[in-house]
Coordinates of C-alpha atoms in Angstrom, one line a residue:
M67 CA -17.3 -22.0 11.3
P68 CA -19.5 -19.8 13.5
Q69 CA -23.2 -20.6 13.3
N70 CA -25.3 -18.7 10.7
I71 CA -22.4 -17.9 8.4
N72 CA -23.5 -19.4 5.1
T73 CA -22.8 -16.6 2.6
T74 CA -20.4 -13.8 2.0
S75 CA -22.9 -11.3 3.3
D76 CA -23.2 -13.4 6.6
L77 CA -19.4 -13.2 6.9
I78 CA -19.3 -9.4 6.5
K79 CA -22.1 -9.0 9.0
F80 CA -20.3 -11.2 11.5
I81 CA -17.1 -9.1 11.2
K82 CA -19.0 -5.8 11.6
D83 CA -21.0 -7.1 14.6
R84 CA -17.9 -8.4 16.3
D85 CA -15.8 -5.2 16.0
P86 CA -18.3 -2.4 15.1
E87 CA -15.8 0.4 15.6
Q88 CA -13.3 -0.9 13.0
T89 CA -14.8 0.8 10.0
E90 CA -11.6 1.0 7.8
F91 CA -11.1 -2.8 8.3
H92 CA -14.7 -3.5 7.4
Q93 CA -14.4 -1.5 4.2
A94 CA -11.3 -3.4 3.1
V95 CA -12.8 -6.8 3.9
E96 CA -16.1 -6.0 2.2
E97 CA -14.4 -4.7 -1.0
V98 CA -12.4 -7.9 -1.4
F99 CA -14.9 -10.6 -0.4
M100 CA -17.9 -9.1 -2.1
S101 CA -16.0 -9.0 -5.4
I102 CA -15.4 -12.8 -5.1
S103 CA -18.7 -13.7 -3.5
S104 CA -19.5 -16.0 -6.5
I105 CA -16.7 -18.3 -5.2
L106 CA -17.3 -18.0 -1.5
D107 CA -21.0 -18.6 -1.8
K108 CA -20.5 -21.8 -3.7
D109 CA -18.0 -23.6 -1.5
E110 CA -18.1 -23.9 2.3
E111 CA -14.4 -24.5 2.5
A112 CA -13.6 -21.4 0.6
L113 CA -15.9 -19.4 2.9
Q114 CA -14.2 -21.0 5.9
T115 CA -10.8 -20.0 4.6
A116 CA -12.1 -16.4 4.1
L117 CA -13.1 -16.4 7.8
R118 CA -9.6 -17.5 8.8
M119 CA -8.1 -14.8 6.6
V120 CA -9.8 -11.9 8.3
E121 CA -8.5 -12.9 11.8
P122 CA -4.8 -11.9 12.3
E123 CA -2.5 -14.6 13.6
R124 CA -1.4 -12.1 16.2
S125 CA -2.2 -8.5 17.2
I126 CA 0.3 -6.8 19.5
I127 CA -0.5 -3.5 21.2
F128 CA 2.0 -1.8 23.5
R129 CA 2.9 1.4 25.3
V130 CA 5.6 3.6 23.9
P131 CA 6.9 6.1 26.5
W132 CA 9.4 8.8 25.4
I133 CA 10.8 12.1 26.6
D134 CA 10.3 15.3 24.6
D135 CA 12.8 18.1 24.3
N136 CA 11.3 19.8 27.3
G137 CA 12.0 16.8 29.5
K138 CA 8.4 15.8 29.7
I139 CA 7.3 12.1 29.4
Q140 CA 5.0 11.4 26.5
I141 CA 3.0 8.3 25.9
N142 CA 1.9 6.8 22.6
R143 CA 0.4 3.5 21.6
G144 CA 2.3 1.1 19.3
Y145 CA 0.8 -1.7 17.1
R146 CA 2.1 -4.7 15.2
V147 CA -0.6 -6.9 13.5
Q148 CA 1.0 -10.1 12.2
F149 CA -1.7 -11.0 9.8
S150 CA -0.6 -14.1 7.9
S151 CA 2.6 -16.2 7.7
T152 CA 1.0 -18.6 5.2
L153 CA 3.2 -17.7 2.3
G154 CA 6.3 -16.5 4.1
P155 CA 7.5 -14.3 7.0
Y156 CA 5.2 -11.4 8.1
K157 CA 6.0 -8.4 5.9
G158 CA 4.6 -4.9 5.9
G159 CA 5.3 -1.4 6.9
L160 CA 5.1 0.8 10.0
R161 CA 3.0 3.9 9.9
F162 CA 3.5 6.9 12.3
T163 CA 0.6 9.3 12.1
D164 CA -1.7 10.6 14.8
N165 CA -4.8 8.8 13.4
V166 CA -3.3 5.3 13.6
N167 CA -5.5 2.8 15.5
L168 CA -6.2 -0.9 15.4
S169 CA -8.8 -0.6 12.7
I170 CA -6.4 1.1 10.3
V171 CA -3.5 -1.3 11.1
K172 CA -5.8 -4.3 10.5
F173 CA -7.1 -2.9 7.2
L174 CA -3.5 -2.3 6.0
G175 CA -2.5 -5.8 7.1
F176 CA -5.4 -7.4 5.4
E177 CA -4.7 -5.5 2.2
Q178 CA -1.0 -6.5 2.6
T179 CA -2.1 -10.2 2.5
F180 CA -3.5 -9.8 -1.0
K181 CA -0.8 -7.4 -2.2
N182 CA 2.0 -9.7 -1.1
A183 CA 0.3 -12.7 -2.7
L184 CA 0.1 -10.8 -6.0
T185 CA 3.9 -10.3 -6.1
G186 CA 4.3 -14.1 -6.6
L187 CA 7.1 -13.9 -4.0
P188 CA 7.4 -15.8 -0.7
L189 CA 5.9 -13.1 1.6
G190 CA 3.5 -13.2 4.5
S191 CA 1.7 -10.1 5.7
G192 CA 1.7 -7.7 8.6
K193 CA 1.4 -4.0 9.4
G194 CA 2.1 -1.8 12.4
G195 CA 2.8 1.7 13.6
S196 CA 1.8 4.2 16.2
D197 CA -0.4 7.2 16.8
F198 CA 2.9 9.3 17.0
S199 CA 3.4 11.9 14.3
P200 CA 6.9 13.0 13.4
K201 CA 5.5 16.3 12.1
G202 CA 6.7 19.2 14.2
K203 CA 9.1 17.0 16.2
S204 CA 12.8 17.5 16.4
D205 CA 15.3 14.9 15.2
N206 CA 16.1 14.0 18.8
E207 CA 12.4 13.6 19.7
V208 CA 11.9 11.3 16.7
M209 CA 15.0 9.3 17.6
R210 CA 13.9 8.9 21.3
F211 CA 10.5 7.7 20.2
C212 CA 11.9 5.3 17.6
Q213 CA 14.3 3.8 20.2
S214 CA 11.4 3.3 22.7
F215 CA 9.2 1.8 20.0
M216 CA 11.8 -0.7 19.0
T217 CA 12.7 -1.6 22.6
E218 CA 9.3 -3.4 22.7
L219 CA 8.9 -4.3 19.1
Y220 CA 12.3 -6.1 18.7
R221 CA 11.1 -9.2 20.7
H222 CA 8.3 -9.8 18.1
I223 CA 10.3 -9.5 14.9
G224 CA 13.3 -11.2 13.1
P225 CA 14.7 -11.8 9.6
N226 CA 12.8 -15.0 9.3
T227 CA 9.8 -14.1 11.4
D228 CA 8.6 -10.6 10.7
V229 CA 10.3 -7.9 8.7
P230 CA 8.8 -4.4 9.0
A231 CA 9.5 -1.5 6.6
G232 CA 8.4 2.1 6.3
D233 CA 5.1 3.7 5.5
I234 CA 3.5 7.1 6.0
G235 CA 5.6 9.0 8.6
V236 CA 8.4 6.4 8.5
G237 CA 11.1 7.2 6.1
G238 CA 14.9 6.7 5.9
R239 CA 15.5 8.7 9.1
E240 CA 13.0 6.7 11.2
I241 CA 14.2 3.3 9.7
G242 CA 17.8 4.3 10.6
Y243 CA 16.8 5.0 14.2
L244 CA 14.8 1.8 14.5
F245 CA 17.5 -0.4 13.0
G246 CA 20.2 1.1 15.2
Q247 CA 18.2 0.3 18.3
Y248 CA 17.5 -3.2 17.1
K249 CA 21.2 -3.8 16.6
R250 CA 22.0 -2.4 20.0
I251 CA 19.5 -4.7 21.8
S252 CA 19.9 -7.9 19.8
D253 CA 23.7 -7.6 19.2
S254 CA 23.2 -8.6 15.6
F255 CA 23.3 -7.2 12.1
S256 CA 20.5 -8.8 10.1
G257 CA 17.8 -8.0 7.5
V258 CA 15.2 -7.4 10.1
L259 CA 14.0 -4.1 8.6
T260 CA 13.8 -3.0 4.9
G261 CA 14.1 0.5 3.6
K262 CA 17.5 0.8 5.1
G263 CA 20.1 3.1 3.6
E264 CA 22.3 1.5 0.9
D265 CA 25.4 2.1 3.1
F266 CA 24.0 -0.2 5.8
G267 CA 22.2 -3.1 4.1
G268 CA 19.6 -1.3 2.0
S269 CA 18.8 -2.0 -1.6
A270 CA 19.1 0.3 -4.6
I271 CA 15.8 2.1 -5.6
R272 CA 14.0 0.9 -2.4
P273 CA 12.8 4.5 -1.7
E274 CA 11.7 4.8 -5.3
A275 CA 10.2 1.3 -5.7
T276 CA 6.5 2.0 -4.8
G277 CA 6.2 5.1 -7.0
Y278 CA 8.2 3.5 -9.9
G279 CA 6.0 0.4 -9.6
V280 CA 2.9 2.5 -9.9
V281 CA 4.1 3.8 -13.2
F282 CA 5.2 0.4 -14.5
Y283 CA 1.7 -1.0 -13.7
L284 CA 0.1 2.0 -15.4
E285 CA 2.3 1.3 -18.5
E286 CA 0.9 -2.2 -18.7
M287 CA -2.7 -0.8 -18.5
L288 CA -2.0 1.6 -21.3
K289 CA -0.3 -1.0 -23.5
S290 CA -3.4 -3.2 -23.3
E291 CA -5.4 -0.2 -24.8
D292 CA -2.7 0.4 -27.5
E293 CA -1.6 3.7 -25.7
D294 CA 1.5 4.9 -24.0
L295 CA 2.4 7.6 -21.4
K296 CA 4.1 10.1 -23.7
G297 CA 2.4 13.5 -23.5
K298 CA -0.4 12.4 -21.2
R299 CA -1.4 14.7 -18.4
V300 CA -1.5 13.1 -14.9
L301 CA -3.1 14.3 -11.7
V302 CA -0.9 13.1 -8.8
S303 CA -2.0 13.6 -5.2
G304 CA 0.3 13.5 -2.2
S305 CA 3.9 14.8 -1.9
G306 CA 5.5 12.1 0.1
N307 CA 7.7 9.2 -1.0
V308 CA 5.2 7.5 -3.3
A309 CA 4.0 10.7 -5.0
Q310 CA 7.6 12.0 -5.4
Y311 CA 8.9 8.9 -7.2
T312 CA 5.7 8.4 -9.2
V313 CA 6.2 11.9 -10.6
E314 CA 9.9 11.2 -11.2
K315 CA 9.2 8.1 -13.2
L316 CA 6.4 9.8 -15.1
L317 CA 8.8 12.5 -16.2
Q318 CA 11.3 9.8 -17.3
K319 CA 8.6 8.2 -19.4
G320 CA 7.6 11.5 -21.1
A321 CA 4.3 12.0 -19.3
V322 CA 3.2 15.4 -18.0
P323 CA 2.4 15.3 -14.2
V324 CA 0.5 18.5 -13.4
T325 CA -0.3 18.3 -9.6
M326 CA 1.0 17.4 -6.2
S327 CA -0.8 17.9 -2.9
D328 CA -0.6 17.7 0.9
S329 CA -3.3 17.8 3.6
N330 CA -3.6 21.6 3.3
G331 CA -4.1 21.9 -0.5
Y332 CA -2.5 21.3 -3.9
L333 CA -0.1 22.8 -6.4
Y334 CA -1.1 23.0 -10.1
F335 CA 1.5 23.3 -12.9
E336 CA -0.2 24.3 -16.1
N337 CA 2.7 23.2 -18.2
G338 CA 3.7 20.2 -16.1
I339 CA 6.0 19.7 -13.2
S340 CA 9.7 20.0 -14.3
K341 CA 12.6 18.1 -13.0
E342 CA 13.8 21.3 -11.2
D343 CA 10.3 21.7 -9.6
L344 CA 10.3 18.2 -8.4
K345 CA 13.8 18.6 -6.9
S346 CA 12.7 21.7 -5.0
I347 CA 9.5 19.9 -3.7
M348 CA 11.6 17.0 -2.5
E349 CA 14.0 19.3 -0.7
L350 CA 11.0 21.1 0.9
K351 CA 9.3 17.9 2.0
N352 CA 12.2 15.7 2.9
E353 CA 14.8 18.1 4.3
K354 CA 12.9 21.1 5.5
R355 CA 9.8 19.2 6.5
G356 CA 7.7 22.0 5.0
R357 CA 4.3 22.4 3.5
L358 CA 3.4 22.9 -0.2
K359 CA 2.0 26.3 0.5
D360 CA 5.6 27.4 1.1
F361 CA 6.7 26.3 -2.4
K362 CA 7.7 29.3 -4.4
S363 CA 7.6 29.1 -8.2
N364 CA 6.2 31.1 -11.1
N365 CA 5.3 27.8 -12.7
A366 CA 2.8 26.7 -10.0
K367 CA -0.4 27.9 -8.5
Y368 CA -1.3 26.8 -5.0
H369 CA -5.0 26.0 -4.2
D370 CA -5.6 26.1 -0.4
G371 CA -7.9 23.6 1.1
K372 CA -8.8 21.8 -2.1
K373 CA -8.1 18.5 -3.9
P374 CA -6.6 18.3 -7.4
W375 CA -9.3 16.2 -9.0
S376 CA -11.0 19.1 -11.0
E377 CA -8.0 19.7 -13.3
K378 CA -7.9 18.5 -16.9
A379 CA -6.0 15.3 -17.4
E380 CA -6.2 11.8 -18.9
I381 CA -4.8 9.9 -15.8
A382 CA -5.2 10.2 -12.1
A383 CA -2.7 8.7 -9.6
P384 CA -4.0 9.1 -5.9
C385 CA -0.8 8.7 -3.8
A386 CA -1.7 10.4 -0.6
T387 CA -3.8 8.4 1.9
Q388 CA -6.9 6.2 2.3
N389 CA -10.4 7.4 1.2
E390 CA -9.0 10.6 -0.4
I391 CA -11.3 10.2 -3.5
E392 CA -15.0 10.3 -2.6
E393 CA -17.8 9.8 -5.1
K394 CA -18.1 13.5 -5.7
D395 CA -14.4 13.5 -6.6
A396 CA -14.8 10.6 -8.9
K397 CA -17.5 12.6 -10.8
R398 CA -15.1 15.5 -11.1
L399 CA -12.5 13.2 -12.5
K400 CA -14.9 12.1 -15.2
E401 CA -15.8 15.8 -16.0
S402 CA -12.0 16.5 -16.2
G403 CA -11.5 13.9 -18.9
V404 CA -9.7 11.3 -16.8
K405 CA -9.9 7.7 -18.2
Y406 CA -7.3 5.9 -16.2
I407 CA -7.0 5.6 -12.4
V408 CA -3.9 4.0 -10.8
E409 CA -3.8 3.9 -7.0
G410 CA -0.5 4.6 -5.4
A411 CA -1.8 5.0 -1.8
N412 CA -3.5 2.2 0.1
M413 CA -7.3 2.2 -0.5
P414 CA -7.4 5.9 -1.6
S415 CA -10.9 5.6 -3.1
T416 CA -14.1 5.1 -1.1
P417 CA -16.3 2.2 -2.1
E418 CA -18.7 4.6 -3.7
A419 CA -15.9 6.1 -5.8
V420 CA -14.7 2.7 -6.9
H421 CA -18.3 1.7 -7.9
F422 CA -18.5 4.9 -9.9
F423 CA -15.2 4.1 -11.7
L424 CA -16.3 0.6 -12.6
K425 CA -19.7 1.7 -13.8
N426 CA -18.4 4.6 -15.9
D427 CA -15.8 2.8 -18.0
F428 CA -12.7 4.0 -16.2
Y429 CA -9.7 1.7 -16.4
F430 CA -9.0 1.2 -12.7
G431 CA -5.8 -0.1 -11.3
P432 CA -6.4 -1.0 -7.7
A433 CA -3.8 -0.3 -4.9
K434 CA -3.2 -3.8 -3.9
A435 CA -1.8 -4.5 -7.3
A436 CA -0.5 -1.1 -8.5
N437 CA 1.5 -0.1 -5.4
L438 CA 3.1 -3.4 -4.5
G439 CA 6.5 -2.3 -5.9
G440 CA 7.6 -1.3 -2.5
V441 CA 7.1 -4.7 -0.9
A442 CA 8.6 -6.4 -3.9
C443 CA 11.7 -4.4 -3.6
S444 CA 11.7 -5.2 0.2
L445 CA 12.0 -8.8 -0.7
F446 CA 14.9 -8.0 -3.0
E447 CA 16.5 -6.2 0.0
M448 CA 15.9 -9.3 2.2
S449 CA 17.5 -11.5 -0.5
Q450 CA 20.6 -9.3 -0.8
N451 CA 20.9 -9.2 3.0
S452 CA 20.8 -13.0 3.1
I453 CA 23.5 -13.6 0.5
R454 CA 25.6 -10.6 1.7
L455 CA 25.7 -9.1 -1.8
Q456 CA 24.3 -5.9 -3.3
W457 CA 22.6 -5.7 -6.7
T458 CA 23.0 -2.8 -9.1
R459 CA 20.4 -0.2 -9.6
N460 CA 19.7 -1.5 -13.1
D461 CA 19.4 -5.1 -11.8
V462 CA 16.8 -4.1 -9.2
E463 CA 14.8 -1.9 -11.5
E464 CA 14.6 -4.7 -14.2
K465 CA 13.4 -7.2 -11.5
L466 CA 10.8 -4.7 -10.3
Q467 CA 9.5 -4.0 -13.7
Q468 CA 9.1 -7.7 -14.3
V469 CA 7.2 -8.2 -11.0
M470 CA 4.8 -5.4 -12.0
K471 CA 4.3 -6.8 -15.4
N472 CA 3.6 -10.3 -14.0
C473 CA 1.2 -8.8 -11.4
Y474 CA -0.7 -7.0 -14.2
D475 CA -0.9 -10.2 -16.2
R476 CA -2.3 -12.1 -13.3
C477 CA -4.9 -9.5 -12.6
R478 CA -5.9 -9.3 -16.3
K479 CA -6.1 -13.0 -16.7
A480 CA -8.3 -13.5 -13.7
A481 CA -10.5 -10.6 -14.8
E482 CA -10.9 -12.1 -18.3
S483 CA -11.9 -15.4 -16.7
I484 CA -15.0 -13.8 -15.4
G485 CA -15.8 -12.0 -18.6
E486 CA -14.7 -8.5 -17.2
P487 CA -11.2 -8.0 -18.7
K488 CA -11.0 -4.4 -17.5
N489 CA -12.1 -5.1 -13.9
L490 CA -8.6 -5.4 -12.5
L491 CA -10.0 -5.0 -9.0
A492 CA -11.9 -8.3 -9.2
G493 CA -9.0 -9.8 -11.0
A494 CA -6.5 -8.8 -8.3
N495 CA -8.8 -10.1 -5.6
L496 CA -9.4 -13.4 -7.4
S497 CA -5.8 -14.0 -8.1
A498 CA -4.6 -13.1 -4.6
F499 CA -7.3 -15.2 -2.9
K500 CA -6.4 -18.2 -5.0
K501 CA -2.7 -17.9 -4.0
S502 CA -3.5 -17.4 -0.3
F503 CA -6.1 -20.2 -0.4
Q504 CA -3.6 -22.7 -1.7
G505 CA -1.3 -21.8 1.2
Y506 CA -3.7 -23.1 3.9
D507 CA -2.9 -26.7 4.7
C508 CA -6.4 -27.5 6.0
A509 CA -8.0 -26.0 2.8
R510 CA -5.5 -27.8 0.6
S511 CA -6.3 -31.1 2.1
C512 CA -10.1 -30.7 2.4
V513 CA -11.3 -28.6 -0.6
N514 CA -12.8 -30.0 -3.7
W515 CA -10.1 -28.8 -6.1
R516 CA -12.1 -29.7 -9.2
L517 CA -14.7 -27.1 -8.1
L518 CA -12.2 -24.4 -7.4
N519 CA -10.1 -25.0 -10.5
H520 CA -13.2 -24.8 -12.8
A521 CA -15.8 -23.0 -10.7
G522 CA -18.6 -24.5 -12.9
S523 CA -18.8 -22.9 -16.3
D524 CA -17.2 -19.7 -15.2
G525 CA -13.6 -20.8 -15.3
I526 CA -13.0 -18.4 -12.5
W527 CA -9.5 -19.8 -11.6
G528 CA -8.5 -20.1 -15.2

């Protein structure tokens, strides 16, 4: 243990002083550890484990040269942060956007540690990507980039070592290019990537899994309040994979999603998004690679340069990107009548927004719990690859729904143990930390388990 780290606040300060530029990573660490500081401040071994958890086992940074359609050489930077193999092989997505840097990849990998622990499945954590954006690139340019990226990455991954998947900017097209290059180099067909097409080793509903999981988690939140989704208006941000399938499942459950957005603005549907509207948006975004301002419908009004959080609704599902909801947006959500927040994107709410939600009686479903459906389905895909069998769509969806229910139950139970039954954020962090803590051999052999099992009179691990 470094000198002068005796409390959670000391640990946070140490992390910030060591890497002052990694603001997104600092935010993720502070949100988790401050919510469980009552544990960390009581036990030195727990605090020491927290220190180990914030340092990735391995951080890989590499050059990615590729040739554009004009024959010019372009250079991007690639990342793979293998955060923790304590509970299983490294598992987490690849993100291709122009703002990717080491801080963002580390924050995503750290969050993945807790998310994967909450699944209850044997998964470690990792994350990766590049500052390359597929937007505006031809299929051939994306293919050449993906092939170059995998030419370096392949030596660091494997079906029992590290299994990447997709994330923002990495969909079925990119996964196909990456997997094809891996097969070419390694001369093997293995479950080294998830999110593959069903025709070449993928799982049913893998593209839908994150969005569907968000809705399954939301259902459990509503059930605990003796409510259901039918007829409830929902503000959804984003228009990528997670947002699309969140809307699809909301429609199947009888809810009324009324918005979708992209980085330029949002669409508002007074009478709710229809199945036909969603189909057209999916074609626009997935095939034409277009923007929502180009969506033509008499049912929708486009709001340029704005966020959807001022529209009237009971539920908000931020499914776009990190820090999209600021405190001012949280206040607008309260004014709009929103009572439930379920996060589909990774860390979409700023710390100030989260604080506002918790202090103003919102029922808040944090991302690390609500959006773990994708990684859970990735484990299902890995399992199917290992046994060379393919499960039906109904089989996978039933398994996914059970994983999300179990996750909610873990979060709720941990939250109740500290006397805050609706604080699912603290519950998720407590439950995931306990699972990860138990995986560290040193901690397992050294810690005073009586203290951790009972945590004094608080029963915090109950």
